[in-house]
Short mmCIF file of C-alpha atoms in Angstrom, two decimals:
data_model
loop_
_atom_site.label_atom_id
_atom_site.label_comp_id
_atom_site.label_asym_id
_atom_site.label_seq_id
_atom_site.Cartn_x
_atom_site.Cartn_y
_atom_site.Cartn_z
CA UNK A 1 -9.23 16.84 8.14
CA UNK A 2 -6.41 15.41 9.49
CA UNK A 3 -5.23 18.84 11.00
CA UNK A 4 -2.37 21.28 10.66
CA UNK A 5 0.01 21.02 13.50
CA UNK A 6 -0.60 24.35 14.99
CA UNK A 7 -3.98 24.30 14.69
CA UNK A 8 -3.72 20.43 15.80
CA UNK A 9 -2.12 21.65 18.86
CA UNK A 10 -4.30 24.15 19.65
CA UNK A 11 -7.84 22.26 19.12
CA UNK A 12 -9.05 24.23 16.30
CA UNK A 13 -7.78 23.07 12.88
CA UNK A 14 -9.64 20.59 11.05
CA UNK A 15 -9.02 16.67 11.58
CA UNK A 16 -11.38 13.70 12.22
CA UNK A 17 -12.60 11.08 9.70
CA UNK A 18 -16.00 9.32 9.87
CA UNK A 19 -16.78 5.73 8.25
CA UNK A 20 -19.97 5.02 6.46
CA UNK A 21 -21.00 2.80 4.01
CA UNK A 22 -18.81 3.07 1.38
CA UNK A 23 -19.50 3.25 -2.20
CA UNK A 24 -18.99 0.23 -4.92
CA UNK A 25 -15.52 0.61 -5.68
CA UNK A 26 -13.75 -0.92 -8.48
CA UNK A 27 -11.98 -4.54 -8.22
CA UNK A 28 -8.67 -4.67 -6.94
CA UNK A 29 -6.26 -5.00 -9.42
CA UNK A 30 -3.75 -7.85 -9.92
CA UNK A 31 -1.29 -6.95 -6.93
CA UNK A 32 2.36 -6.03 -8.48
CA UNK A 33 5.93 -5.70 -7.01
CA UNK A 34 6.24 -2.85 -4.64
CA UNK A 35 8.29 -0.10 -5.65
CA UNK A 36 10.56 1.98 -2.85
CA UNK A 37 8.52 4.27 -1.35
CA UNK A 38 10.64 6.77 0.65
CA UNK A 39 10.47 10.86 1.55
CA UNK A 40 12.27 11.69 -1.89
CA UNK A 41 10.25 14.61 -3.71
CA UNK A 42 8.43 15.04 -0.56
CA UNK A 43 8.05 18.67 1.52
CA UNK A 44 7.48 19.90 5.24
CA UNK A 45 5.15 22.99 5.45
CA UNK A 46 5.21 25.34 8.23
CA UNK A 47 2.32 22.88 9.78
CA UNK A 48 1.69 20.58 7.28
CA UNK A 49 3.23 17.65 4.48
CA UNK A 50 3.06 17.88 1.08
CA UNK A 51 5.07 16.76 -2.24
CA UNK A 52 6.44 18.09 -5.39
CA UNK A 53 4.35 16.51 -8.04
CA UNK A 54 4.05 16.38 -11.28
CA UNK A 55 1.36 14.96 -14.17
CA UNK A 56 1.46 12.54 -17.01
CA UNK A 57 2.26 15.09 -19.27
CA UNK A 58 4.12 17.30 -17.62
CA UNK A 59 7.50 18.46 -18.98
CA UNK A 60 10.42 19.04 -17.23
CA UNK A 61 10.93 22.10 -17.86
CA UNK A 62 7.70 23.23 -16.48
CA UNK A 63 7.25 24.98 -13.30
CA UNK A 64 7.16 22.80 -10.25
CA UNK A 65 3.93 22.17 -8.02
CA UNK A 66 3.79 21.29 -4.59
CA UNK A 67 0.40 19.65 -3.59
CA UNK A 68 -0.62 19.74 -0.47
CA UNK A 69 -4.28 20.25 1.13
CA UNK A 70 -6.66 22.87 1.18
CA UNK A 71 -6.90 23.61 5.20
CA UNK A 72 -3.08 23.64 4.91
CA UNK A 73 -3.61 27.01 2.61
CA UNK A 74 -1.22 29.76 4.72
CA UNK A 75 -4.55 31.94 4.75
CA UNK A 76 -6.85 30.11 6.34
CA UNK A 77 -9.62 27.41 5.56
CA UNK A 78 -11.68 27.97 1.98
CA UNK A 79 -15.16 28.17 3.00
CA UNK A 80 -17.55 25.61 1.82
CA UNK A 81 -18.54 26.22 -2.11
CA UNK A 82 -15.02 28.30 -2.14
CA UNK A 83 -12.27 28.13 -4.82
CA UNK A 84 -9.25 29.99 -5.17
CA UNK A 85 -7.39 30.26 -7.82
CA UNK A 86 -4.46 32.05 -9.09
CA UNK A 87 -3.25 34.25 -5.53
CA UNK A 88 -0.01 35.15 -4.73
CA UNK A 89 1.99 33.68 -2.32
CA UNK A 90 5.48 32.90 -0.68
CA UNK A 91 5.33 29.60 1.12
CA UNK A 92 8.37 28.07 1.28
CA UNK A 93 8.72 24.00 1.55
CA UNK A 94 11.43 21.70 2.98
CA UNK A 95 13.00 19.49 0.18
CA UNK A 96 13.58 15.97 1.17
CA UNK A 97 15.72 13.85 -0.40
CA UNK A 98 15.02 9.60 0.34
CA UNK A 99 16.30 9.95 3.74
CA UNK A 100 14.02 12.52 4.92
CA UNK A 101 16.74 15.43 4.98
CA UNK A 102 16.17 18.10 4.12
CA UNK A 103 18.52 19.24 0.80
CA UNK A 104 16.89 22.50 -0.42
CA UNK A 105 14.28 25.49 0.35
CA UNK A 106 11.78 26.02 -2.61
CA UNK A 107 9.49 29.05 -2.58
CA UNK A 108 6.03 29.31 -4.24
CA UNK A 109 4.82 32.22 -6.21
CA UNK A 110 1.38 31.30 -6.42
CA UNK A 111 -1.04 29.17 -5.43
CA UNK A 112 -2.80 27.92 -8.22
CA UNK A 113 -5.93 26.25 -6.99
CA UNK A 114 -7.28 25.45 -3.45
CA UNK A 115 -10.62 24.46 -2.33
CA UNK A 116 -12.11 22.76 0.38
CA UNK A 117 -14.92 21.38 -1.62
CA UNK A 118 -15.37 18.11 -3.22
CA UNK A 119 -12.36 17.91 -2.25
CA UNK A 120 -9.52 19.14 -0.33
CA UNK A 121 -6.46 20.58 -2.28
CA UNK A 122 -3.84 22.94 -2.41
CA UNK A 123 -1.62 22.86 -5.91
CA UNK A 124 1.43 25.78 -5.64
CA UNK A 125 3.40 26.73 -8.40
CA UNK A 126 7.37 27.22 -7.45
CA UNK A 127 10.13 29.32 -8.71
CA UNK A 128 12.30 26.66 -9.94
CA UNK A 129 11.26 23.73 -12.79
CA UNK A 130 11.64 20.07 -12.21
CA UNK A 131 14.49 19.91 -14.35
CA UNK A 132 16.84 21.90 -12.03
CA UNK A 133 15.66 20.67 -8.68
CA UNK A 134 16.68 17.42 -10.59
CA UNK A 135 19.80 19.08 -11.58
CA UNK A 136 20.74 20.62 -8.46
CA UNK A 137 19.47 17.79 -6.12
CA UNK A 138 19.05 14.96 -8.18
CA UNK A 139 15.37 14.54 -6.68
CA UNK A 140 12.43 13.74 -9.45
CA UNK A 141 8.84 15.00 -8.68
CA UNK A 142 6.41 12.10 -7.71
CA UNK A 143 3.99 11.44 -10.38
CA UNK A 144 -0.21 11.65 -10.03
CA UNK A 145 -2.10 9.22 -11.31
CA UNK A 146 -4.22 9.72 -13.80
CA UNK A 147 -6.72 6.44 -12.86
CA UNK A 148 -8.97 6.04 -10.49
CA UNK A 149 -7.34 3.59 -7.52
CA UNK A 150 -8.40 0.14 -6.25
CA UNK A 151 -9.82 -1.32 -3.57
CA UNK A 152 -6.87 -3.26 -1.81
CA UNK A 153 -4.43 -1.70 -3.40
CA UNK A 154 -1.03 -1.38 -1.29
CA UNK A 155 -0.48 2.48 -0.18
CA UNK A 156 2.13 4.91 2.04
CA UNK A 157 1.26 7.82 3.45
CA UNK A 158 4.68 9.82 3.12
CA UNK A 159 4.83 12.95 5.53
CA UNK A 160 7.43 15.31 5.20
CA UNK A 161 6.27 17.26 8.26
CA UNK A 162 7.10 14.28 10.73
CA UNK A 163 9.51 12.23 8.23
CA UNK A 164 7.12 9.03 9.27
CA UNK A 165 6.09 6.44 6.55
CA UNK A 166 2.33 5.06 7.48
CA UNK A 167 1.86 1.73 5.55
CA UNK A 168 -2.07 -0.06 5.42
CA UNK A 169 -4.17 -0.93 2.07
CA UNK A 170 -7.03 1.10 0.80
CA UNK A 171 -10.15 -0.47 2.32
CA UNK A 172 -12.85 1.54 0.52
CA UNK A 173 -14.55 4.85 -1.07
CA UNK A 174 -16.87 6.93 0.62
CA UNK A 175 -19.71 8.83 -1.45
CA UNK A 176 -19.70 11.47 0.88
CA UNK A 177 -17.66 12.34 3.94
CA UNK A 178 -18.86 15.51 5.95
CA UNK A 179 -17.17 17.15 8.65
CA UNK A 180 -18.33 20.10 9.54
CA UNK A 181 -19.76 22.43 6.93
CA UNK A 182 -17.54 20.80 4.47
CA UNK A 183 -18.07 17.74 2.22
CA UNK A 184 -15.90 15.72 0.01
CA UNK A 185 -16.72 13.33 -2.78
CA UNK A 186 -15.56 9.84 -3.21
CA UNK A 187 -12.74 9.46 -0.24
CA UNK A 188 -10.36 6.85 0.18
CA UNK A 189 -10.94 5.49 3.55
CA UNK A 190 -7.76 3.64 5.00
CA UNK A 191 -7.58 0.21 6.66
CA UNK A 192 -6.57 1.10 10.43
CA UNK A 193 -2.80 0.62 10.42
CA UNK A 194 -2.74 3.82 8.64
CA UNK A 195 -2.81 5.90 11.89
CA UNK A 196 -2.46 9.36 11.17
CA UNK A 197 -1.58 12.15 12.98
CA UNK A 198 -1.82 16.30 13.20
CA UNK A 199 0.64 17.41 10.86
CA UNK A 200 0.26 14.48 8.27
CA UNK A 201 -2.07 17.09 6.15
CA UNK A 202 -1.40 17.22 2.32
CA UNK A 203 0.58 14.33 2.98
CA UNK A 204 0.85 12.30 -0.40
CA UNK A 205 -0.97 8.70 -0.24
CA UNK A 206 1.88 6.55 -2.92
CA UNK A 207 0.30 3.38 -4.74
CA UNK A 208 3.46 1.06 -3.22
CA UNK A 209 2.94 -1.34 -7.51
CA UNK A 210 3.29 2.60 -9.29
CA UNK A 211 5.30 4.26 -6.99
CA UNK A 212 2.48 7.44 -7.91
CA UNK A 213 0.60 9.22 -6.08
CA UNK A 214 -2.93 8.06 -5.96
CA UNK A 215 -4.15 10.45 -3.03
CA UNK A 216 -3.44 13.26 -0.21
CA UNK A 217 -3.97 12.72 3.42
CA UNK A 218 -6.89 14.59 4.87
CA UNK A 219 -8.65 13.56 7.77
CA UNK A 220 -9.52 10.98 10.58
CA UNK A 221 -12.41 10.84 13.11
CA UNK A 222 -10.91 11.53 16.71
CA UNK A 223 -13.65 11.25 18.86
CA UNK A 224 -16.34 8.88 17.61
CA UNK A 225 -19.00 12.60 17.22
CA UNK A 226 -21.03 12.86 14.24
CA UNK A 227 -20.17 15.03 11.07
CA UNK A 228 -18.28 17.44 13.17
CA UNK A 229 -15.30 18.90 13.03
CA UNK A 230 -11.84 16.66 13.68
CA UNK A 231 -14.77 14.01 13.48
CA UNK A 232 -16.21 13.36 9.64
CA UNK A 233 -18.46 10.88 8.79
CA UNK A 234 -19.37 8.73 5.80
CA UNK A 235 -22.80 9.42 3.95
CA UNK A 236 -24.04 6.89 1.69
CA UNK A 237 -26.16 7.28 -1.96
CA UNK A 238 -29.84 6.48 0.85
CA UNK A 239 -28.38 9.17 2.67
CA UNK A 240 -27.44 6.48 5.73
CA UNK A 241 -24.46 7.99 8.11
CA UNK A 242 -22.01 5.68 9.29
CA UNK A 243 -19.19 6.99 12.38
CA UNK A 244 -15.72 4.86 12.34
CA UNK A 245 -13.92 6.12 15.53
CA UNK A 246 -10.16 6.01 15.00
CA UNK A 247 -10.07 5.54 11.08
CA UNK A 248 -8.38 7.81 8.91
CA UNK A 249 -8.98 9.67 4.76
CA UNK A 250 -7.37 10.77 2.26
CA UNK A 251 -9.17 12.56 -0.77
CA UNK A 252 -8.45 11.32 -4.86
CA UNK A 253 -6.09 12.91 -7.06
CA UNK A 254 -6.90 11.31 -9.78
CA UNK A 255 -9.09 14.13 -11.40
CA UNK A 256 -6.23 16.75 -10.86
CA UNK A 257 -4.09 15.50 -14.44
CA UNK A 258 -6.53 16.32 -16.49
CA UNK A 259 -7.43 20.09 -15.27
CA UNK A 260 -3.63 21.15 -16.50
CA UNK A 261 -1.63 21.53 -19.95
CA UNK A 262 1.51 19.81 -20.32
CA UNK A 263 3.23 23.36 -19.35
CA UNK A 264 1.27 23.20 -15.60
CA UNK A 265 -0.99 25.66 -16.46
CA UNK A 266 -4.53 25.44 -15.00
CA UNK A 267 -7.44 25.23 -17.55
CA UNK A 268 -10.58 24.29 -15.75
CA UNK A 269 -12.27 25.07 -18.66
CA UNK A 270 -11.00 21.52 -20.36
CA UNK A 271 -13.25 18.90 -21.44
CA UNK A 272 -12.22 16.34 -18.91
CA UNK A 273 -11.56 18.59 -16.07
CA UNK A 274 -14.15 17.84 -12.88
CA UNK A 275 -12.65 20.02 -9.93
CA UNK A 276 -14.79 22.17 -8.55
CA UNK A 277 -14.94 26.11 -10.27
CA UNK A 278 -14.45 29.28 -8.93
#
């Protein structure tokens, strides 16, 4: 994973990304006019980035969620196979507004799903509703997509933690990308210009033609090892491993929409909800 900054700092948080052969992906899509991409509706953690998001359906007066990643979760790493779901918490979260300044303090409740499996996310629910953060702030949520991304496609990775844009294109999927005893399904793997760094966890990845998020930073190999931790690699369908030294992951979002209700309550039970169950 592409670590937490304390545990960046002190050699034993997650971080690393591995290459391998990467999956067949879909075709790019016609390319569109960017949107502005900037740190509005983003958050700094305590030692990681994050965003306030929101789904398709969501409605504004709905609680708020912050996504962020699942090694960022205040209480340490899930375990591999591990879901959580529905545990209290405080966290609080910087608000940025466009400029990267921070305008506000929001405060979780609970954190409504985390896993390090499959995938690697952390979704909190906040005190406050999107309506009066927009209201108070005048700062909208950033929107997940609901469709799978493309290869090519135009990205930022937006972290509130460092208040640094990374700009590259997506440059494939990866069927499996293991780093230590965890494994995650179908990663985005980053041309190199997207060089990320400890502290750029849960950082959202921002389709620059949607202006949604498409993503959230996770990981980059570091040292060239195999499968290990800070150093993933990519696994293909045969099995074959593949190392890319230097190149950095971010794990799909697109499944999320469909595991909520328009209110932004979980329901894993749904008919089109994949994430992994507890």
């Amino acid at each position: 994973m592409k670590k937490p900054l304390l545990a960046a700092l002190s050699g034993l948080a997650i971080a690393g990304a591995g290459v391998a052969p990467a999956v067949a992906a879909p075709q790019a899509a016609p390319k569109a006019a960017a949107v502005t991409v900037d740190f509005a509706g983003t958050v700094s953690l305590s030692n990681c980035s994050g965003s306030v998001i929101r789904f398709p359906n969501s409605t504004d007066t709905s609680p708020a969620l912050v996504l962020t990643n699942g090694h960022c979760l205040e209480t340490g790493f899930p375990a591999a196979g591990q879901v959580i779901t529905g545990q209290s918490s405080t966290r609080t979260f910087g608000l940025l507004n466009s400029a990267g300044t921070k305008v506000a303090t929001l405060r979780a409740n609970q954190v409504v799903y985390s896993t390090m499996t499959d995938t690697d996310v952390t979704i909190y629910r906040t005190t406050t509703t999107y309506a009066a953060i927009k209201s108070a702030y005048g700062i909208s949520p950033l929107t997940v997509s609901a469709t799978h991304p493309t290869v090519g496609t135009a990205i930022k990775v937006v972290s509130g933690y460092w208040k640094t844009i990374y700009s590259c294109s997506i440059d494939g999927f990866v069927y499996r990308l293991k780093e230590g005893s965890w494994t995650w399904k179908d990663s985005v793997r980053y041309t190199s210009a997207c060089n990320t760094i400890g502290g750029t966890s849960g950082s959202p990845v921002i389709d620059t033609s949607t202006g949604q998020v498409v993503a959230v930073n996770n990981t980059g190999n570091e040292d060239g090892e195999t499968c290990t931790v800070d150093n993933p690699c990519e696994v293909d369908e045969n099995g074959t491993v593949t190392v890319r030294e230097g190149i950095n992951y971010a794990e799909e979002t697109y499944n999320i929409p469909a595991c909520f209700t328009s209110a932004n309550v979980l329901n894993l039970s749904a008919t089109a909800c994949t994430l992994p169950k507890p």
